[in-house]
XYZ file of C-alpha atoms in Angstrom:
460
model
C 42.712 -9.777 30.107
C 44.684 -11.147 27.339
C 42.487 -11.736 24.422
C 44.702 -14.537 23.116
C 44.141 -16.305 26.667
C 40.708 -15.130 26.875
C 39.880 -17.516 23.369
C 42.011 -20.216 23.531
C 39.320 -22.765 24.719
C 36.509 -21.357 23.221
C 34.655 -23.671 20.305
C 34.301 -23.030 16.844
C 30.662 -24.496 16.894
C 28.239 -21.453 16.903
C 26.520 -21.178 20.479
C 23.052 -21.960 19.901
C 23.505 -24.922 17.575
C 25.819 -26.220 20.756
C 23.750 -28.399 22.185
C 22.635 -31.776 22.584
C 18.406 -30.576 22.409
C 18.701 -30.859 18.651
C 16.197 -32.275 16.985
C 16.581 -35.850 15.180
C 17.502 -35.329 11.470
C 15.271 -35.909 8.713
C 15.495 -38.272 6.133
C 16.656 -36.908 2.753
C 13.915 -37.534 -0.229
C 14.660 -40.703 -2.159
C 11.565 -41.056 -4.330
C 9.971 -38.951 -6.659
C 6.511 -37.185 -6.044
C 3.861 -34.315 -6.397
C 2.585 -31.540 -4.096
C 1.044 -28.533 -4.347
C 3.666 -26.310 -2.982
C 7.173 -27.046 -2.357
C 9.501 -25.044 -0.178
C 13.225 -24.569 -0.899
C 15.331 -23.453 2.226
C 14.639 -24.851 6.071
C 15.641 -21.794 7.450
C 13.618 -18.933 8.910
C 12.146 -18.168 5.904
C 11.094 -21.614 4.832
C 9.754 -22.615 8.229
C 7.579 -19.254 8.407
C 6.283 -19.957 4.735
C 5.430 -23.433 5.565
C 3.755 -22.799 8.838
C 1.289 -19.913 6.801
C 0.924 -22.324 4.301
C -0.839 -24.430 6.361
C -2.325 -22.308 8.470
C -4.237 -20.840 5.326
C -4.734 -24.213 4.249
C -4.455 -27.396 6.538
C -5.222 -29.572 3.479
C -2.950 -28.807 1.288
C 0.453 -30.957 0.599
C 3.261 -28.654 1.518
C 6.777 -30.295 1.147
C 9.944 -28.535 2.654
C 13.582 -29.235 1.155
C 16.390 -28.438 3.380
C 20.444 -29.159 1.398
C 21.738 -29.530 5.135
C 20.102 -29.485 8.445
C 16.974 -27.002 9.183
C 18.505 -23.594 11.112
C 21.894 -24.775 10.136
C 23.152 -21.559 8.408
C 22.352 -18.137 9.185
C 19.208 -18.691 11.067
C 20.670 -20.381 13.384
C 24.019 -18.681 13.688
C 22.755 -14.883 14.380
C 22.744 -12.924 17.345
C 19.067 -12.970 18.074
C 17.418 -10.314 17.797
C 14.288 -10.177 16.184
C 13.156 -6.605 14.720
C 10.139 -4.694 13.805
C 11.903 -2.899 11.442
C 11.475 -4.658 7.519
C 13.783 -1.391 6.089
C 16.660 -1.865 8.502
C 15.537 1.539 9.993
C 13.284 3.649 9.494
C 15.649 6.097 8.074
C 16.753 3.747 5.801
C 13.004 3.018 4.533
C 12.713 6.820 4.220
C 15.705 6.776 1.321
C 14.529 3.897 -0.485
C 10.571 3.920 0.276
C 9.483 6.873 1.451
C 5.999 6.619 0.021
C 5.150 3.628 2.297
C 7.680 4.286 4.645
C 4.867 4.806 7.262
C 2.920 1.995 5.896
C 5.980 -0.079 6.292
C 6.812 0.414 9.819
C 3.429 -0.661 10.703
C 3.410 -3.940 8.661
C 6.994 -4.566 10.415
C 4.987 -3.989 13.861
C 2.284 -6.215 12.953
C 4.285 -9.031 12.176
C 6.321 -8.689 15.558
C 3.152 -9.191 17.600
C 1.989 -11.836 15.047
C 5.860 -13.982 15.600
C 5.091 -13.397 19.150
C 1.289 -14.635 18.980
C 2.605 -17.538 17.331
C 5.357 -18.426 19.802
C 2.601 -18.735 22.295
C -0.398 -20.117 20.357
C 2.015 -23.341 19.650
C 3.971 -22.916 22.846
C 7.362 -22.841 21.320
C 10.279 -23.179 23.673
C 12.669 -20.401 21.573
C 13.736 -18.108 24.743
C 11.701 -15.098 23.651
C 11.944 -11.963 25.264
C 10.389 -8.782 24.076
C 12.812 -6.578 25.932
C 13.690 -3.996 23.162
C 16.937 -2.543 22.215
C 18.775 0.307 23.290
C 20.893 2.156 20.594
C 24.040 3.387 22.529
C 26.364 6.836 21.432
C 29.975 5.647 22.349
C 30.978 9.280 20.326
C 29.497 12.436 21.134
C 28.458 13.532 17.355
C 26.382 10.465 17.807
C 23.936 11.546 20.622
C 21.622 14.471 19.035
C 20.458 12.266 16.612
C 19.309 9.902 19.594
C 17.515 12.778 21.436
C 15.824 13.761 18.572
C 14.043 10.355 18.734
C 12.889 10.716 22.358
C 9.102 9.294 21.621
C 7.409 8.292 25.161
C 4.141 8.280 23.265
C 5.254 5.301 20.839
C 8.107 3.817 23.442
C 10.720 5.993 22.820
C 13.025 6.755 25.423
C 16.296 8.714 25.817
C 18.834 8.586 27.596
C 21.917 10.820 28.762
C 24.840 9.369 30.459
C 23.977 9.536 34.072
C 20.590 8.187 33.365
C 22.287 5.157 31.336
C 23.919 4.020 33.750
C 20.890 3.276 35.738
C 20.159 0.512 32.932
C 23.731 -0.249 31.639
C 26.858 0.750 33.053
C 30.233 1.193 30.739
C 32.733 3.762 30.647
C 32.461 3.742 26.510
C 28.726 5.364 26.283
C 27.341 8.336 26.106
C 23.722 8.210 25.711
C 21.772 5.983 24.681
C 17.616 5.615 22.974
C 15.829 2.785 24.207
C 13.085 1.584 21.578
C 10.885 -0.118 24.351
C 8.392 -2.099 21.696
C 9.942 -2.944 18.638
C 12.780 -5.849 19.323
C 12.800 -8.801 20.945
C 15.076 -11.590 21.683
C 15.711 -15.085 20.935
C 17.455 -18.305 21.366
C 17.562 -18.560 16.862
C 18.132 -22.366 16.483
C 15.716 -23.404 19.146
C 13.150 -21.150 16.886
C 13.832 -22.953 14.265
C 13.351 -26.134 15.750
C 10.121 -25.394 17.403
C 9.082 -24.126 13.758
C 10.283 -27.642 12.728
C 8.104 -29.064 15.420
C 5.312 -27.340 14.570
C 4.744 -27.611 10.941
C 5.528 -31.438 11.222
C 2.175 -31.645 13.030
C 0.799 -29.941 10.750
C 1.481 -32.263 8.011
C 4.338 -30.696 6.383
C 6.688 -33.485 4.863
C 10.625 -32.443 5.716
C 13.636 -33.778 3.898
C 16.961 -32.710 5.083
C 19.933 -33.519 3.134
C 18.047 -32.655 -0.071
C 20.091 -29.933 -2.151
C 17.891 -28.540 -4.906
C 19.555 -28.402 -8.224
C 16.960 -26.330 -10.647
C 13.468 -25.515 -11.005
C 12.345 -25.428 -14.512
C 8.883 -24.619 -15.647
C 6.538 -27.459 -17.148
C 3.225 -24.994 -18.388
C 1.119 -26.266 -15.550
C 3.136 -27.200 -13.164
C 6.957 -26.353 -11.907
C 9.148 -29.446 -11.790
C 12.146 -29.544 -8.497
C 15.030 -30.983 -9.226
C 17.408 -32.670 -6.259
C 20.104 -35.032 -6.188
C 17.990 -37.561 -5.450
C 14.680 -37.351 -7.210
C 12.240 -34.648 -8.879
C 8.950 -33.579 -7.434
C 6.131 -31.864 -9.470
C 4.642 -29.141 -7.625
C 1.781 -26.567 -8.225
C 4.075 -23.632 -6.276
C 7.267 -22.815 -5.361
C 8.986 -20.797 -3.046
C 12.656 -19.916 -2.865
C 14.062 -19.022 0.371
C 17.844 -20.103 -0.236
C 18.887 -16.268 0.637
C 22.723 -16.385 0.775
C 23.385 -18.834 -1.649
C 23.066 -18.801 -5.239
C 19.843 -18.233 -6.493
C 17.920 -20.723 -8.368
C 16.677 -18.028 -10.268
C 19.721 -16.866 -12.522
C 17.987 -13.147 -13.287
C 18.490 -12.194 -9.660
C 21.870 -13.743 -9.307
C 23.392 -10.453 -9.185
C 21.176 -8.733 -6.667
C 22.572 -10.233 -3.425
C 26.431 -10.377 -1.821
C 27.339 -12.888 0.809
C 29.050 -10.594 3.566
C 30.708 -12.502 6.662
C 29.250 -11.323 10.463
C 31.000 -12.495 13.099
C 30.286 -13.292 16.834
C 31.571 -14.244 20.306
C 30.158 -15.655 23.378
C 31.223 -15.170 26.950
C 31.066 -17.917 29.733
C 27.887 -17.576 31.851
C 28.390 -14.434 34.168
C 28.310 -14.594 38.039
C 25.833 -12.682 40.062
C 28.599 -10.399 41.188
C 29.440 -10.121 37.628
C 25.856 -9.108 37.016
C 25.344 -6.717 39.368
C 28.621 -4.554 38.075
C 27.074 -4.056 34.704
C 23.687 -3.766 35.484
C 21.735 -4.611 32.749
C 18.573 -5.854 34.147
C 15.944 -4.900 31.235
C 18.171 -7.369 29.431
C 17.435 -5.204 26.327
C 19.371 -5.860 23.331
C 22.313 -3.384 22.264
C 23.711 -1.842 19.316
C 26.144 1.470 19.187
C 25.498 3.965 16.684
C 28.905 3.352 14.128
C 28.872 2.244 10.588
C 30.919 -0.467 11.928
C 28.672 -1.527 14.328
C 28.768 -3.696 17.750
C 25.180 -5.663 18.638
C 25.132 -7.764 21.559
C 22.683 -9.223 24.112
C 22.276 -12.098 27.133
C 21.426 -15.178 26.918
C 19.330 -16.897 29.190
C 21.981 -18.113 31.485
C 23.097 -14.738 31.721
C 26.269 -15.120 28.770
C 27.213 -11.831 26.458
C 26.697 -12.533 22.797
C 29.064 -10.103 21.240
C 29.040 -9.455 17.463
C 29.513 -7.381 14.614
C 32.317 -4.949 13.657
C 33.661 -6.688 10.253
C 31.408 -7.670 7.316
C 33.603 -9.229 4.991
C 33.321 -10.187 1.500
C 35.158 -12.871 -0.206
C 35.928 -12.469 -4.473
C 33.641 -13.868 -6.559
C 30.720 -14.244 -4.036
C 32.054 -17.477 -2.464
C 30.652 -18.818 0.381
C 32.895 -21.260 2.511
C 32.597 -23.187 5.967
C 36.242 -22.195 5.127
C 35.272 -18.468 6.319
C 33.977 -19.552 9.279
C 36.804 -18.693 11.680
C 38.601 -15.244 11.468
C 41.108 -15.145 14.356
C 41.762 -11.092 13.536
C 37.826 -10.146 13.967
C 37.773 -12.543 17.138
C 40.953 -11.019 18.991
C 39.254 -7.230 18.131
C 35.540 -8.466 19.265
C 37.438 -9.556 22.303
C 39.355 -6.518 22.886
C 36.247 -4.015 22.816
C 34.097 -6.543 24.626
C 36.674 -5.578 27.572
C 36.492 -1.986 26.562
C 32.651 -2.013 27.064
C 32.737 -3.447 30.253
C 36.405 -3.542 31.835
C 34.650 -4.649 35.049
C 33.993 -8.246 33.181
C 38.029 -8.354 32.702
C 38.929 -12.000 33.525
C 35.795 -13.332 31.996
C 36.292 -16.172 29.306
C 35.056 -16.865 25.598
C 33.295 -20.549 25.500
C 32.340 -19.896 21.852
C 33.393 -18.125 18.484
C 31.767 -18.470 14.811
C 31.098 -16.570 12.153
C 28.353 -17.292 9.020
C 27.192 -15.495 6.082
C 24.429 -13.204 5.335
C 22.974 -11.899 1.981
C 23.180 -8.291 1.240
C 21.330 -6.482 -1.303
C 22.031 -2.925 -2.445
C 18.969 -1.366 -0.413
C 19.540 -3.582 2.575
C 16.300 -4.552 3.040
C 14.714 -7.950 1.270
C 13.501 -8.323 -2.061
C 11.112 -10.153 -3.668
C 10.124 -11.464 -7.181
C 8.231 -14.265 -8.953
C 9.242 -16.524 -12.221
C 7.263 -18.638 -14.578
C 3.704 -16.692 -14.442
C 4.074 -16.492 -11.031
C 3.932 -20.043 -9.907
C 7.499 -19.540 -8.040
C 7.954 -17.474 -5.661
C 11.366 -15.973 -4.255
C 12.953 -13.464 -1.077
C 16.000 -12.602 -0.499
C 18.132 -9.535 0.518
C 17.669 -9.488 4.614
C 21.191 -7.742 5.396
C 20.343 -9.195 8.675
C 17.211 -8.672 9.508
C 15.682 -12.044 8.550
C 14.806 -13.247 12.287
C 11.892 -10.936 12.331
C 11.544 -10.081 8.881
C 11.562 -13.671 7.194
C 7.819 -14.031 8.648
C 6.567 -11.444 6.843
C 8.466 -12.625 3.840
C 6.636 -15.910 3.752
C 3.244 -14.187 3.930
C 4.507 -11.800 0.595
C 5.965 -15.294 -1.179
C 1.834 -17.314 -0.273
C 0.454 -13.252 -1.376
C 2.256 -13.727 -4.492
C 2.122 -17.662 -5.567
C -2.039 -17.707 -4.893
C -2.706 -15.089 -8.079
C -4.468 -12.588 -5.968
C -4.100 -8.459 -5.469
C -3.157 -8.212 -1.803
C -1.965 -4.874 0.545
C 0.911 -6.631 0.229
C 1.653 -7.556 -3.225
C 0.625 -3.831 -4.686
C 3.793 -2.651 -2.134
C 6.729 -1.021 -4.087
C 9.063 -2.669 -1.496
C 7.253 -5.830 -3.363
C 6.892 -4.824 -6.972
C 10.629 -2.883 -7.364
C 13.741 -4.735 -7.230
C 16.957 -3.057 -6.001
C 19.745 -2.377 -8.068
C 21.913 -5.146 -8.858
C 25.525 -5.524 -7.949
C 28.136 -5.315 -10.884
C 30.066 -8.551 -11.807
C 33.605 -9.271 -10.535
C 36.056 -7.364 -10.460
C 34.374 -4.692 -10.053
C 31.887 -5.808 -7.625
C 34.650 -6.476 -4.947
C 36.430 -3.408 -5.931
C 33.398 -1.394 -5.103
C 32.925 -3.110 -1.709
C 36.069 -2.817 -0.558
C 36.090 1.338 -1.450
C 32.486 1.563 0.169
C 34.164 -0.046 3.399
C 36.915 1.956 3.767
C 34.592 5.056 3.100
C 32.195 3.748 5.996
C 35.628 3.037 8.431
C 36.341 7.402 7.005
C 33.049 8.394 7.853
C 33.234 6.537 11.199
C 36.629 8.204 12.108
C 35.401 12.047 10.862
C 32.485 12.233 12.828
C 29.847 10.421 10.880
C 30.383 12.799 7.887
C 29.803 10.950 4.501
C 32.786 11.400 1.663
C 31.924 12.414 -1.704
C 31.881 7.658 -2.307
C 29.146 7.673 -0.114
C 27.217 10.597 -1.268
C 27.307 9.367 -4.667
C 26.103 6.140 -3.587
C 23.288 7.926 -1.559
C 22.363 9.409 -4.478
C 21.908 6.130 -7.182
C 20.216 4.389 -4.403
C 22.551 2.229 -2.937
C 23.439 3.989 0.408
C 22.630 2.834 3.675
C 21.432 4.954 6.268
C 20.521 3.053 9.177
């Protein structure tokens, strides 16, 4: 189908935040006041640090400060899929971490079944599926490397062609590893507003509209600046992720990079049945410039990925939104996955930004003698791994040695990004490396070895 016809009606409003099931806004903060911890972000991670909060403490005065509307950026604009993983691999973890690598992946594990225990405990309407994800080879020099993972003990499963097509027929793989435990899916903004939901009965106060302008430290206290009014509070926690920092140390530690996504019209039972697909696992291939894509629950293909751009001077913009170039190449390997889907529509396209940090895995550190808190750094990741972020920021802003707050991944920032010019130099040479390696078989150029070998190269 032509991919020009295939977009022309399709929305610039991302999918999930779509919808008319929205929760009513709340009202911005007008008046000045005190509480013991104040939240800064009403995303993921500011909705799973709030709901701990409480849950440690139902008495204490937790306040939640949101610039736009809760879910409204990235958490709410992402494909979905909500990871184990907290190193974006475990490969990954093993380059930057491989001391408590092991430790890690079971930590990551732990706070799956703990996001899933709390999606039923407070019966939260969020479209969760623990269906896993299969990693697909659409190159040949990609499938030993999935073999070698074939686990059955810990839910590891391969795959060779024939037997893929048994779960997921296109003419594009060539094997595939299923990871049976460690994903599962969701509907993202509907998360966020059952997170909402949630910590509103528990007492958390919510103020959207309320952009935070500094945090300064006042000896005994930290004092919150907005627009609008100041609030004295006993804690902090930062969990503003893509956009600058609060916290002007760390300002150099994270790059917004632009993901972008598409998402087909709801697909017909004939439709269905040509692909297969009934695990409904999600998918990723194996490239540095990667495709990840799943169903929805009325049976539509999120498709995402391929570019991550990044815009001089770390800018974010509604501006960069829209990219008609990544949309018309989504669409035109969306049909190369599946040509038996040719005819079937876009009804949606967006893109949103995402921080990046040079390890590609979050971050953490504290300010003013540890009475703020901040994460940052989820290169994607932050539907699963923003839980378990909260729980490090509450480790870190109550004063006491935890498991978690003695971890390196904790302790030891990564390495920070160089200013402009040179940071977008740098990114742009690292991309074209990755689009190299892609092309010569996975094999890394002497750019990416180097990087590999200061700690800043991604191996996922």
């Amino acid at each position: 189908m032509d991919v020009h016809a295939a977009l022309a009606d399709a929305s610039t409003v991302p999918f999930w935040l779509d919808t008319d099931q929205s929760p009513a806004p709340q009202p911005p903060l007008e008046s000045d006041l005190e509480a013991d911890l104040v939240i800064v972000g009403g995303g993921f991670t500011g909705l799973w640090t709030a709901l701990q909060a409480k849950e440690r403490d139902p008495g204490r005065h937790v306040v939640l400060l949101e610039a736009n509307s809760i879910g409204w950026a990235a958490s709410g604009r992402n494909g979905g899929f909500c990871a184990a993983s907290l190193t974006h691999g475990y490969d990954n973890g093993e380059t930057h971490l491989p001391s408590e690598n092991d430790q890690l992946a079971r930590l990551g594990r732990e706070n799956l079944d703990e996001i899933e225990a709390a999606v039923a405990k407070y019966g939260m309407d969020c479209e969760f599926e623990r269906t896993g994800e299969l990693d697909v080879a659409t190159e040949d020099y990609q499938v030993p490397d999935l073999r070698d993972g074939h686990d059955p003990e810990n839910g590891f499963f391969f795959y060779d062609r024939d037997e893929l097509t048994q779960l997921v027929r296109s003419p594009t793989y060539k094997a595939a590893l299923w990871d049976s435990r460690e994903v599962a899916l969701v509907h993202p903004a509907k998360l966020c507003w059952e997170l909402l939901r949630v910590i509103r009965e528990l007492g958390v106060e919510v103020y959207e509209g309320t952009k935070v302008t500094d945090v300064s430290d006042q000896r005994f206290t930290v004092r919150v600046t907005t627009e609008q009014a100041r609030i004295t509070a006993n804690r902090v926690a930062l969990a503003t992720n893509v956009f600058p920092s609060l916290l002007k140390r760390v300002s150099l530690h994270t790059v917004p990079v632009y993901d972008y996504a598409l998402m087909s019209e709801p697909l017909s039972d004939e439709q269905m049945a040509a692909i297969g697909w009934e695990g409904r696992q999600g998918i990723g291939d194996c490239a540095n410039r990667f495709h990840y894509y799943r169903l929805s629950a009325d049976n539509r293909i999120l498709f995402g990925g391929w570019d991550a751009v990044y815009h001089y001077g770390r800018r974010v913009s509604w501006k960069y939104d829209q990219r008609e170039e990544t949309f018309e190449t989504l669409a035109e390997h969306f049909y190369e996955t599946f040509p038996q889907l040719d005819g079937v529509k876009f009804t949606h396209k967006w893109g949103g930004a995402i921080d990046t940090c040079s390890r590609f895995f979050s971050f953490f550190t504290t300010a003013y003698r540890k009475k703020v808190a901040m994460a940052a750094g989820f290169t994607g990741l932050g539907v699963g791994a923003s839980r378990f972020a909260g729980t490090v920021m509450l480790d870190l802003l109550s004063g006491e040695e935890t498991e978690l707050t003695r971890l390196e991944m904790v302790r030891k920032l990564p390495l920070p990004f160089p200013p402009e010019p040179v940071a977008w130099l740098g990114i742009k040479m690292t991309t074209n490396a990755l689009i190299k390696a892609d092309r010569n078989e996975g094999r890394r150029g002497p750019l990416l070895k180097v990087l590999d070998t200061v700690g800043m190269g991604f191996d996922s």
